[in-house]
XYZ file of C-alpha atoms in Angstrom:
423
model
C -27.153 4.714 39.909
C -25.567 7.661 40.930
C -22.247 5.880 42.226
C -22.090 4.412 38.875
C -21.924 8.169 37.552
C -19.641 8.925 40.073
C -17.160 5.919 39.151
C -17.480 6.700 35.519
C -16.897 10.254 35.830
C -13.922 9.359 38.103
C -12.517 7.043 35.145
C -12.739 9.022 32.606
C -10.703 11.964 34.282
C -8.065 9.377 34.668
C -8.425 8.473 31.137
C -8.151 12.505 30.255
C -5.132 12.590 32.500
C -3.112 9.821 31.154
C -4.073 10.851 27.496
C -2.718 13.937 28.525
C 0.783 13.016 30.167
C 1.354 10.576 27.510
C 1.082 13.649 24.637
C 3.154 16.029 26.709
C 5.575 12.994 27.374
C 6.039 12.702 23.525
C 5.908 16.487 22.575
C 8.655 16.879 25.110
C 10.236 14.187 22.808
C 9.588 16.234 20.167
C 11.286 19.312 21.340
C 14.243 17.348 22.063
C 14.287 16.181 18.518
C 13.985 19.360 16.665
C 15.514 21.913 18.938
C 15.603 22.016 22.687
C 13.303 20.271 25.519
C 14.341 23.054 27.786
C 11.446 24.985 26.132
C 8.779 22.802 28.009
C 9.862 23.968 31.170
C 8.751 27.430 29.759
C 4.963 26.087 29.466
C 2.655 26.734 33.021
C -0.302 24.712 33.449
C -2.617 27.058 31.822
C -0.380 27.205 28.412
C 0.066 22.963 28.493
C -3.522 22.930 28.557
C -4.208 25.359 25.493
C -1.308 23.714 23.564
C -3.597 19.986 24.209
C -7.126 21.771 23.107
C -5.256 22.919 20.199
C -3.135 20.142 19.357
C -3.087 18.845 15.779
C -4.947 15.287 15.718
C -3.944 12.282 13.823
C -5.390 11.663 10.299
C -8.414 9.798 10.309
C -10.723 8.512 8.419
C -14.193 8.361 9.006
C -17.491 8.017 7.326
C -19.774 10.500 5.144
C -22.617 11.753 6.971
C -24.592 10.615 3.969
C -24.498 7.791 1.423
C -22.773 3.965 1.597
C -21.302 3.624 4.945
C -18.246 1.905 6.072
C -18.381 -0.564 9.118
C -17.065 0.033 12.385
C -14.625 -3.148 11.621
C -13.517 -1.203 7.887
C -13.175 2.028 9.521
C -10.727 0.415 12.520
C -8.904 -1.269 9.403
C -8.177 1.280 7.483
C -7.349 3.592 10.259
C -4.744 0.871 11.800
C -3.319 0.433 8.731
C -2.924 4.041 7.929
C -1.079 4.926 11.304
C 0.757 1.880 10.604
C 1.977 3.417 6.961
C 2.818 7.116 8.719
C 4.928 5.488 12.104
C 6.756 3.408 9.103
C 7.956 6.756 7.094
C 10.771 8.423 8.124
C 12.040 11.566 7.268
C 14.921 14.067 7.200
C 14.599 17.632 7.777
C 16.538 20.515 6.595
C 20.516 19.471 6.426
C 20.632 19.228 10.239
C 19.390 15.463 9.349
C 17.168 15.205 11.989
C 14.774 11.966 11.462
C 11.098 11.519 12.657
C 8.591 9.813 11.416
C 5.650 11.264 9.292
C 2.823 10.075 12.008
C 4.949 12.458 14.949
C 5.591 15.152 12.610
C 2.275 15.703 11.519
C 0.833 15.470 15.155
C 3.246 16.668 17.459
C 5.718 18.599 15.136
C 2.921 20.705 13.646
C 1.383 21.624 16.940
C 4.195 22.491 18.453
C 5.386 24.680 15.494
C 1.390 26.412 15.417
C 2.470 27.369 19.036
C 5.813 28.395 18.553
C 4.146 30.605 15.478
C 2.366 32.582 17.318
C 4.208 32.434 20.666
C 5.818 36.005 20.359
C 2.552 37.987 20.171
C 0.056 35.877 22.639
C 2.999 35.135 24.921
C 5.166 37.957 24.941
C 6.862 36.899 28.343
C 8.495 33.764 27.601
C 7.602 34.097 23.309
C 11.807 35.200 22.654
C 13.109 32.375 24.753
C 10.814 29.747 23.481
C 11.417 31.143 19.724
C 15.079 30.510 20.364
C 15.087 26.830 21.321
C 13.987 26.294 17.706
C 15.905 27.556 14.798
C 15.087 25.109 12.621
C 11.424 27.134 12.359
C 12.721 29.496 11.194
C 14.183 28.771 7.855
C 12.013 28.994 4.693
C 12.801 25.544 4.302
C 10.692 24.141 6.660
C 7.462 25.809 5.443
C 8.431 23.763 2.299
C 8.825 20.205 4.181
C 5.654 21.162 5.769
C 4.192 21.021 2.609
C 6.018 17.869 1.159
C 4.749 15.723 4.740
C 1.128 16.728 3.873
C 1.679 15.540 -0.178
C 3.814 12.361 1.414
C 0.418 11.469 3.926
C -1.730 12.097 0.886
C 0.287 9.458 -1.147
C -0.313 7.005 1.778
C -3.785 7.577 1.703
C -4.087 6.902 -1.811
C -2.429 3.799 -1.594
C -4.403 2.930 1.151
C -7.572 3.222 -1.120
C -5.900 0.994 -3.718
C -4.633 -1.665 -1.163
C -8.537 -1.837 0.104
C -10.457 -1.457 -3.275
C -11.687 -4.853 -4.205
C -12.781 -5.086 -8.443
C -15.715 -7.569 -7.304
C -17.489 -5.250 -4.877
C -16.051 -1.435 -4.376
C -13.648 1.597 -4.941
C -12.989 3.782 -2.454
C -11.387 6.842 -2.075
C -10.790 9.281 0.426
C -11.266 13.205 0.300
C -10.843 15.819 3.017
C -13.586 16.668 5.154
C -13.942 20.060 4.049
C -14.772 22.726 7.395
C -18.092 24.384 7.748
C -18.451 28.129 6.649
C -20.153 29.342 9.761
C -18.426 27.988 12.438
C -18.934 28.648 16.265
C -16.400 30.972 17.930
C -14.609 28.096 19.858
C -14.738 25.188 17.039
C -11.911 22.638 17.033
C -12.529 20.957 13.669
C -9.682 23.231 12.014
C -7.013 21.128 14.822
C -8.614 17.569 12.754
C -7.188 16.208 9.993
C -10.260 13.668 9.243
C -10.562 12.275 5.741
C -14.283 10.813 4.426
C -14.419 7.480 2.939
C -16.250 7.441 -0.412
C -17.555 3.836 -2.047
C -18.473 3.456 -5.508
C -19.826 -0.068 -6.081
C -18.657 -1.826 -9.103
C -20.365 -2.004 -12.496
C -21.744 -5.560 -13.609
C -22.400 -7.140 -17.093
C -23.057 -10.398 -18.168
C -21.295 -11.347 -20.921
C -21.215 -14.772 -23.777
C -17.012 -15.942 -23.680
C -16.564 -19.715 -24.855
C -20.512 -20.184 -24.875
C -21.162 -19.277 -21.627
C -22.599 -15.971 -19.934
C -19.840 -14.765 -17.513
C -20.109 -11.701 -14.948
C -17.196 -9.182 -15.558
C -16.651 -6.450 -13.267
C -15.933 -2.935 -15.132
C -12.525 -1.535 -13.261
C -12.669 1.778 -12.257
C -9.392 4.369 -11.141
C -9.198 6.663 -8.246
C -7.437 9.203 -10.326
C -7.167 13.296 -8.945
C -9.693 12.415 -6.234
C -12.622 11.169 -8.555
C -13.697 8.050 -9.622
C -13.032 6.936 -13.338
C -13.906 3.942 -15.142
C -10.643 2.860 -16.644
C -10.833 2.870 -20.715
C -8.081 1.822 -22.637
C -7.446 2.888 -27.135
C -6.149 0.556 -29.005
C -3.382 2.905 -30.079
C -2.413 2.540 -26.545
C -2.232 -0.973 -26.588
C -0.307 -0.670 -29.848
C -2.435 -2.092 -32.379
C -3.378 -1.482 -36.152
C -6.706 -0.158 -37.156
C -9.144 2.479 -38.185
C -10.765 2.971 -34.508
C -7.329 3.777 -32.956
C -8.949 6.553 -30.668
C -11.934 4.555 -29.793
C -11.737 3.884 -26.021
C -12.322 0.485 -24.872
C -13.707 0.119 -21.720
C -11.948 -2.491 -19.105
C -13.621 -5.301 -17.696
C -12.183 -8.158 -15.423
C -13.279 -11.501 -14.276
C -13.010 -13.183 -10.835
C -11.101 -16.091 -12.524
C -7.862 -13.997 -12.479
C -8.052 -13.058 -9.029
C -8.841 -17.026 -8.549
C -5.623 -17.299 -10.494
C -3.175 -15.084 -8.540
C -4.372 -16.567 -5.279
C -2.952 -20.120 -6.516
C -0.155 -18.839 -8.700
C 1.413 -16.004 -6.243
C -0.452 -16.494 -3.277
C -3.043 -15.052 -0.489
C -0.851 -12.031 -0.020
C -1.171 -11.239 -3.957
C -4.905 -11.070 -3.262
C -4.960 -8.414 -0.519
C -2.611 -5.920 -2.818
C -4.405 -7.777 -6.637
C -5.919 -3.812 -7.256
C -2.527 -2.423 -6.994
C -0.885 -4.916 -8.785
C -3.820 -5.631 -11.628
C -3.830 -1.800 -12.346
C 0.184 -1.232 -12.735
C -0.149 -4.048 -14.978
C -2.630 -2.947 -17.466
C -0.825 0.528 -17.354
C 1.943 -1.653 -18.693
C 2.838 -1.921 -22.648
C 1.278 -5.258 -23.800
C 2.459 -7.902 -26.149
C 0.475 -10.244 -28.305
C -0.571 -13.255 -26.296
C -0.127 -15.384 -29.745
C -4.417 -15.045 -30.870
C -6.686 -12.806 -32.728
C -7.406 -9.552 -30.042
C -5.220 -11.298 -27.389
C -2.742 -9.438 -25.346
C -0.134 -9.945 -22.042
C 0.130 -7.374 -20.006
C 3.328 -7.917 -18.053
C 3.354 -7.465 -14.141
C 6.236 -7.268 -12.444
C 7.745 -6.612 -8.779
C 10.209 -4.026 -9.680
C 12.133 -5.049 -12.414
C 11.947 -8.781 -11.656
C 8.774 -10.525 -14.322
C 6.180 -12.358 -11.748
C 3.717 -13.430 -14.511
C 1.152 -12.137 -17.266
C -2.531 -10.944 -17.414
C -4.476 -12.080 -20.144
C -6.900 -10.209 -21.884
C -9.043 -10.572 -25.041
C -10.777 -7.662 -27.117
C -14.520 -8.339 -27.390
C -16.649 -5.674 -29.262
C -16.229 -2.374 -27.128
C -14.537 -4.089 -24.240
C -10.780 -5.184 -22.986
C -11.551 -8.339 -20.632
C -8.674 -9.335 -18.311
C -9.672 -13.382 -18.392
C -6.880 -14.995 -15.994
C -3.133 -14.271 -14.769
C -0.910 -16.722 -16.155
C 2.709 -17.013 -14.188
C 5.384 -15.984 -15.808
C 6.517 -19.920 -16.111
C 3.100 -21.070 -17.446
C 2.804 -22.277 -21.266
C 0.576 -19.054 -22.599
C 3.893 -17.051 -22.126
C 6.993 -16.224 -23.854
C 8.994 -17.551 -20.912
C 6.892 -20.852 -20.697
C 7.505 -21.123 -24.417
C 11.020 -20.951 -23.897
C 11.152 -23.460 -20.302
C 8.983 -25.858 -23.140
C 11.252 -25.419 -25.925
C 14.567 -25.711 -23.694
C 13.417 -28.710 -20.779
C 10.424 -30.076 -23.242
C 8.101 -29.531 -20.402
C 4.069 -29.538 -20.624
C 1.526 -27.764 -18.806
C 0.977 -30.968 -16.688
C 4.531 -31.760 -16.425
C 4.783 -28.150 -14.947
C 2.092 -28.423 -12.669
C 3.418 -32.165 -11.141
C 6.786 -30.755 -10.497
C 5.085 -27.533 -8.809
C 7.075 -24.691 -10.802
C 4.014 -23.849 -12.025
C 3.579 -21.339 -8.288
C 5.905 -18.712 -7.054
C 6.008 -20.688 -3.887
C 8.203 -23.145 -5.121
C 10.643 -20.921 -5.971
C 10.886 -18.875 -2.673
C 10.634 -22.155 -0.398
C 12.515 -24.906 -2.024
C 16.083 -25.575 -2.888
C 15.749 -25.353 -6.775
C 17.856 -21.949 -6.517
C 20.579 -23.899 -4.392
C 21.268 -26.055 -7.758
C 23.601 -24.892 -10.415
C 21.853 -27.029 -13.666
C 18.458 -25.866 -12.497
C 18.785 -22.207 -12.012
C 20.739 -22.047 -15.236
C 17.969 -23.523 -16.610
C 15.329 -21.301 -15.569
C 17.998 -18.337 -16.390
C 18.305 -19.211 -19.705
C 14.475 -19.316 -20.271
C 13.909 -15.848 -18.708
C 12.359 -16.405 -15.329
C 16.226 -16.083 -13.276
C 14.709 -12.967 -11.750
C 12.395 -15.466 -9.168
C 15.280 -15.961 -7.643
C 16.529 -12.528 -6.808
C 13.191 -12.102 -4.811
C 13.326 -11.816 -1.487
C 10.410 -12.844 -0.345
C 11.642 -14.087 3.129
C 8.235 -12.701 5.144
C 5.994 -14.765 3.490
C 7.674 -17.829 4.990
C 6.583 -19.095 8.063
C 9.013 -18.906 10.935
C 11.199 -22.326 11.372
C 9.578 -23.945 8.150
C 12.091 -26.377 6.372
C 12.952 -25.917 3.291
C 11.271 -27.664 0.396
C 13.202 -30.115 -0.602
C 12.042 -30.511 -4.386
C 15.916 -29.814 -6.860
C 16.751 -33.200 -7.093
C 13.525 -34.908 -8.009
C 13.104 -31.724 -10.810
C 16.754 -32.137 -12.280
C 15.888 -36.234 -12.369
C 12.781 -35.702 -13.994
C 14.644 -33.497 -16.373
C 17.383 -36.035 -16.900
C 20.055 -33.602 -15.584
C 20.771 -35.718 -12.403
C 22.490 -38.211 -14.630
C 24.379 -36.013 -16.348
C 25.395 -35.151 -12.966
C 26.177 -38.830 -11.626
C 28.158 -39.503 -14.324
C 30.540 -36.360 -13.941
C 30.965 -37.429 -10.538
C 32.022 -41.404 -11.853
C 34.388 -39.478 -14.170
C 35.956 -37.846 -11.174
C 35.989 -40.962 -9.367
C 37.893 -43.251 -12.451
C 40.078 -40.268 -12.786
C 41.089 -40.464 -8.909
């Protein structure tokens, strides 16, 4: 038992040693970057090992100490995916252009500037010449970026909370963890940057649409750090009425999610609250019924499809997604009107999915993409949606069997037997 101790206790001071090398390895980096790595040399064992006790740790987030708890597998997620989101932001400071990413700035950049801070008065024998390898400190300015990087990691986080809110089962949200009032003399929670995860399971009603009792799910906003169950006026949604001001409160059903899964795809799923929200924040127009309305949702500027929602008593439902070539809207309509195509004639040829689109030849072909142009849904071409193809998948080949189906390949064969008589 006790040489089990023994070969722990010897592992883990390796562990605390190569932790250790591996920060001064990248604050040295860090030095480099924003002034001069001559100022390292400057630091004696005793001062390397105050600047590590002290250094700034990464952003975190972690659970309450009371109420719903995330798992250890949730809390791993979303703290992999938030380093992921602050290595993958770059920034420039002051005019010198110097580049770093958010995730080193906010770790090693900000402990090296809390030393460099104070340097002159706790170190007074090396605090000039370490001052001077760093100019860029000391401009106003960079008190100001400081600021911007911790409203730029805040942004992340919130979009992190969107990206892993689910409408079925939970919000979340993440505040700071504030710091306790009476703290001991040597406390190190002020050197953490640790956010709480907060949960707030989703509201449930059952509810009579077409005859049958349905469960909606009420949707709820992370808005200025509190939860918020998302109402909507009809004077916002731009319609008619006496109760113009009366706030309708926003429901959605597990069908549309169904929907966007087989219309746009798995990834559509993982970022649906992102996209379902922006949506609805979106100017609707009439879906062509009594209390019906499309909210458009879009990828930039570029029209993926429609959500479809219908007015019933004191609620807005969202019902399904509809893509933007379906029948239900104004782009389907047109694609009918222009190609006389059905729902199940859209469906059989596939165009009825974004898929088709990003993995088949029908943008290669002239007739066909004018086509789709001239009904409005051009833009699904302009996508570039290149990482949601598999590496070394083929091509769908799919143009020629639409155009014939649409009658255009013999419009095309007989140009070319024109050509041919003319030769």
């Amino acid at each position: 038992m006790k040489r089990k101790k023994k070969k722990k206790g010897i592992q883990n001071k390796h562990e605390l040693r190569h932790r250790q090398n591996e920060f001064f390895k990248k604050l040295k980096h860090t030095m480099a970057i924003l002034g001069d790595d001559s100022a390292f040399d400057l630091l004696d064992k005793k001062r390397r090992l105050m600047i590590y006790c002290t250094r700034i740790r990464p952003f975190k987030v972690i659970n309450p100490a009371e109420g719903k708890r995330a798992s250890k597998a949730a809390l791993q997620m979303l703290n992999d995916n938030l380093t992921q989101l602050l290595q993958h932001t770059w920034v420039e400071l002051n005019s010198q252009q110097i580049r770093i990413n958010l995730y080193d700035f906010s770790i090693y950049a900000e402990t090296l500037f809390l030393f460099w801070d104070n340097v002159v008065n706790e170190e007074p024998d090396i605090g000039e010449r370490f001052h001077a390898c760093f100019p860029i400190f000391e401009k106003d300015e960079f008190n100001e970026q400081r600021l911007k990087m911790l409203c730029m990691v805040e942004r992340r986080l919130e979009l992190l909370s969107w990206l892993f809110s689910d409408f079925t089962s939970s919000t979340i949200r993440f505040a700071k963890e504030k710091l306790k009032e009476n703290r001991p003399p040597f406390d190190l929670s002020p050197f953490f940057n640790n956010y709480i995860v907060e949960q707030k399971k989703t509201e449930t009603e059952l509810l009579e649409i077409d005859g049958h009792r349905r469960t909606i799910f009420r949707v709820c906003l992370n808005a200025k750090q509190a939860f918020i169950p998302f109402t909507l006026t009809p004077e916002q949604l731009g319609l008619q009425g006496m109760m113009q001001k009366l706030p309708l409160k926003v429901f959605i059903q597990k069908h549309v999610i169904v929907r966007m899964e087989e219309r746009l795809g798995k990834t559509f799923v993982h970022l649906s609250y992102l996209y379902i929200i922006t949506s609805l924040l979106q100017a609707p127009l009439p879906a062509g019924k009594p209390n019906s309305l499309l909210f458009p949702m879009n990828e930039g500027n570029i029209r993926l499809g429609y959500l479809q929602a219908d007015i019933i008593g004191d609620k807005l439902v969202v019902r399904t997604f509809l893509f933007v070539t379906n029948n239900g809207t104004p782009e389907g309509k047109k694609l009918q009107k222009l190609a006389g195509l059905a729902k199940l004639d859209k469906a059989y040829l596939g165009i009825d999915r974004l898929n088709t689109f990003i993995t088949s030849d029908i943008k290669d072909h002239q007739q066909l993409r004018a086509l789709f142009n001239q009904a409005g849904c051009g833009g699904l071409f302009q996508l570039n949606y290149s990482w949601m193809i598999k590496a070394n998948k083929k091509q769908g080949a799919c143009a020629d069997r639409l155009a014939c189906y649409l009658g255009l390949q013999q419009a095309t064969g007989r140009q070319t037997a024109n050509k041919h008589e003319a030769v």
